[in-house]
PDB file of C-alpha atoms in Angstrom:
ATOM      1  CA  MET K   1     179.839  88.256 154.971  1.00  0.00           C
ATOM      2  CA  GLN K   2     179.348  85.604 152.705  1.00  0.00           C
ATOM      3  CA  ARG K   3     181.515  85.321 149.672  1.00  0.00           C
ATOM      4  CA  PHE K   4     181.735  82.963 146.774  1.00  0.00           C
ATOM      5  CA  LEU K   5     184.505  81.805 144.835  1.00  0.00           C
ATOM      6  CA  THR K   6     184.568  83.779 141.332  1.00  0.00           C
ATOM      7  CA  HIS K   7     184.640  81.472 137.782  1.00  0.00           C
ATOM      8  CA  LEU K   8     188.715  82.359 137.911  1.00  0.00           C
ATOM      9  CA  GLU K   9     188.878  81.550 141.780  1.00  0.00           C
ATOM     10  CA  ILE K  10     187.429  77.995 140.691  1.00  0.00           C
ATOM     11  CA  LYS K  11     189.528  77.438 137.904  1.00  0.00           C
ATOM     12  CA  SER K  12     192.682  78.001 139.760  1.00  0.00           C
ATOM     13  CA  LEU K  13     191.707  76.206 142.730  1.00  0.00           C
ATOM     14  CA  LEU K  14     191.064  73.433 141.121  1.00  0.00           C
ATOM     15  CA  ASN K  15     194.493  73.861 138.869  1.00  0.00           C
ATOM     16  CA  SER K  16     196.634  74.110 141.534  1.00  0.00           C
ATOM     17  CA  CYS K  17     194.997  70.518 143.288  1.00  0.00           C
ATOM     18  CA  LYS K  18     195.525  68.802 140.047  1.00  0.00           C
ATOM     19  CA  ARG K  19     199.031  70.094 140.341  1.00  0.00           C
ATOM     20  CA  SER K  20     199.698  68.643 143.631  1.00  0.00           C
ATOM     21  CA  LYS K  21     200.619  65.096 144.592  1.00  0.00           C
ATOM     22  CA  HIS K  22     197.740  63.914 146.366  1.00  0.00           C
ATOM     23  CA  PRO K  23     196.192  61.772 143.438  1.00  0.00           C
ATOM     24  CA  PHE K  24     192.400  62.663 145.148  1.00  0.00           C
ATOM     25  CA  LEU K  25     192.672  66.117 146.012  1.00  0.00           C
ATOM     26  CA  HIS K  26     191.445  67.808 142.404  1.00  0.00           C
ATOM     27  CA  PHE K  27     188.499  65.166 142.342  1.00  0.00           C
ATOM     28  CA  PHE K  28     187.889  65.834 146.159  1.00  0.00           C
ATOM     29  CA  VAL K  29     188.334  69.361 145.673  1.00  0.00           C
ATOM     30  CA  LYS K  30     185.792  69.341 142.871  1.00  0.00           C
ATOM     31  CA  LEU K  31     183.114  67.538 144.456  1.00  0.00           C
ATOM     32  CA  LEU K  32     182.748  70.303 147.998  1.00  0.00           C
ATOM     33  CA  LEU K  33     182.421  72.432 144.737  1.00  0.00           C
ATOM     34  CA  LEU K  34     179.445  70.490 143.129  1.00  0.00           C
ATOM     35  CA  THR K  35     177.599  69.104 146.180  1.00  0.00           C
ATOM     36  CA  GLY K  36     178.092  71.670 148.814  1.00  0.00           C
ATOM     37  CA  ALA K  37     178.675  69.351 151.221  1.00  0.00           C
ATOM     38  CA  GLN K  38     181.494  69.873 154.352  1.00  0.00           C
ATOM     39  CA  LYS K  39     185.275  68.293 153.668  1.00  0.00           C
ATOM     40  CA  SER K  40     183.903  66.652 157.097  1.00  0.00           C
ATOM     41  CA  GLU K  41     180.950  65.171 155.188  1.00  0.00           C
ATOM     42  CA  LEU K  42     182.570  63.953 152.021  1.00  0.00           C
ATOM     43  CA  ARG K  43     185.875  62.596 153.623  1.00  0.00           C
ATOM     44  CA  PRO K  44     184.475  59.919 155.297  1.00  0.00           C
ATOM     45  CA  ALA K  45     182.389  58.712 152.877  1.00  0.00           C
ATOM     46  CA  LYS K  46     182.213  55.285 151.788  1.00  0.00           C
ATOM     47  CA  TRP K  47     180.670  53.877 148.286  1.00  0.00           C
ATOM     48  CA  THR K  48     178.023  52.150 149.936  1.00  0.00           C
ATOM     49  CA  CYS K  49     176.952  55.527 151.375  1.00  0.00           C
ATOM     50  CA  ILE K  50     176.351  56.774 147.409  1.00  0.00           C
ATOM     51  CA  ASP K  51     173.352  55.543 145.503  1.00  0.00           C
ATOM     52  CA  LEU K  52     174.598  56.503 141.792  1.00  0.00           C
ATOM     53  CA  GLN K  53     171.444  55.380 140.574  1.00  0.00           C
ATOM     54  CA  LYS K  54     169.690  57.800 142.786  1.00  0.00           C
ATOM     55  CA  GLY K  55     172.207  60.383 142.654  1.00  0.00           C
ATOM     56  CA  GLU K  56     172.082  60.333 146.362  1.00  0.00           C
ATOM     57  CA  LEU K  57     175.346  60.729 149.469  1.00  0.00           C
ATOM     58  CA  PHE K  58     174.332  59.677 152.715  1.00  0.00           C
ATOM     59  CA  VAL K  59     176.376  61.285 155.305  1.00  0.00           C
ATOM     60  CA  ALA K  60     175.650  59.835 158.164  1.00  0.00           C
ATOM     61  CA  ILE K  61     176.248  62.251 160.894  1.00  0.00           C
ATOM     62  CA  ASN K  62     177.353  65.991 159.804  1.00  0.00           C
ATOM     63  CA  LYS K  63     179.045  68.770 162.153  1.00  0.00           C
ATOM     64  CA  GLY K  64     175.736  69.722 163.256  1.00  0.00           C
ATOM     65  CA  GLY K  65     175.076  66.037 164.688  1.00  0.00           C
ATOM     66  CA  ARG K  66     172.629  64.623 162.391  1.00  0.00           C
ATOM     67  CA  SER K  67     172.175  62.634 158.998  1.00  0.00           C
ATOM     68  CA  ARG K  68     171.396  63.782 155.718  1.00  0.00           C
ATOM     69  CA  THR K  69     170.881  63.531 152.179  1.00  0.00           C
ATOM     70  CA  VAL K  70     173.405  65.058 149.785  1.00  0.00           C
ATOM     71  CA  VAL K  71     171.936  65.217 145.607  1.00  0.00           C
ATOM     72  CA  LEU K  72     174.113  64.522 143.476  1.00  0.00           C
ATOM     73  CA  SER K  73     174.203  66.426 139.953  1.00  0.00           C
ATOM     74  CA  THR K  74     174.942  64.517 137.025  1.00  0.00           C
ATOM     75  CA  LYS K  75     178.927  66.029 137.190  1.00  0.00           C
ATOM     76  CA  ALA K  76     178.901  65.447 140.852  1.00  0.00           C
ATOM     77  CA  LEU K  77     178.540  61.741 139.706  1.00  0.00           C
ATOM     78  CA  ALA K  78     180.603  62.351 136.180  1.00  0.00           C
ATOM     79  CA  VAL K  79     183.354  63.120 139.218  1.00  0.00           C
ATOM     80  CA  LEU K  80     182.472  60.195 141.322  1.00  0.00           C
ATOM     81  CA  GLU K  81     182.710  57.429 138.201  1.00  0.00           C
ATOM     82  CA  GLN K  82     186.378  59.865 137.443  1.00  0.00           C
ATOM     83  CA  VAL K  83     186.824  58.588 141.107  1.00  0.00           C
ATOM     84  CA  LYS K  84     186.230  54.909 140.541  1.00  0.00           C
ATOM     85  CA  LEU K  85     188.798  55.354 137.305  1.00  0.00           C
ATOM     86  CA  TRP K  86     191.142  56.333 139.516  1.00  0.00           C
ATOM     87  CA  SER K  87     191.098  54.467 141.974  1.00  0.00           C
ATOM     88  CA  GLU K  88     191.215  51.243 139.366  1.00  0.00           C
ATOM     89  CA  ALA K  89     194.186  52.386 138.193  1.00  0.00           C
ATOM     90  CA  LEU K  90     195.701  53.059 141.013  1.00  0.00           C
ATOM     91  CA  GLY K  91     195.391  49.088 141.874  1.00  0.00           C
ATOM     92  CA  LEU K  92     193.102  50.293 144.658  1.00  0.00           C
ATOM     93  CA  PRO K  93     189.774  48.919 146.414  1.00  0.00           C
ATOM     94  CA  ILE K  94     186.705  50.734 145.655  1.00  0.00           C
ATOM     95  CA  THR K  95     184.744  50.440 148.779  1.00  0.00           C
TER      96      THR K  95
END
């Protein structure tokens, strides 16, 4: 049986992620929720796979062994912009 998180569950999950010591967990989980992508698709993603103009993320090989394009909503693109800013603030390379 397929079940979706309620708004309250999503809020609780994201708040827990914000309290995590991992500086990007909140952004990562938020992108998973906004895109419907699998963690195995987002985790290895690089900036070169993202076309901000088209609003697309190219996944070379997904769980099924196929490539696909994930459409990025305006909210997902805003999260990616936050990731860029946070990476720069932490002095991390944007690759």
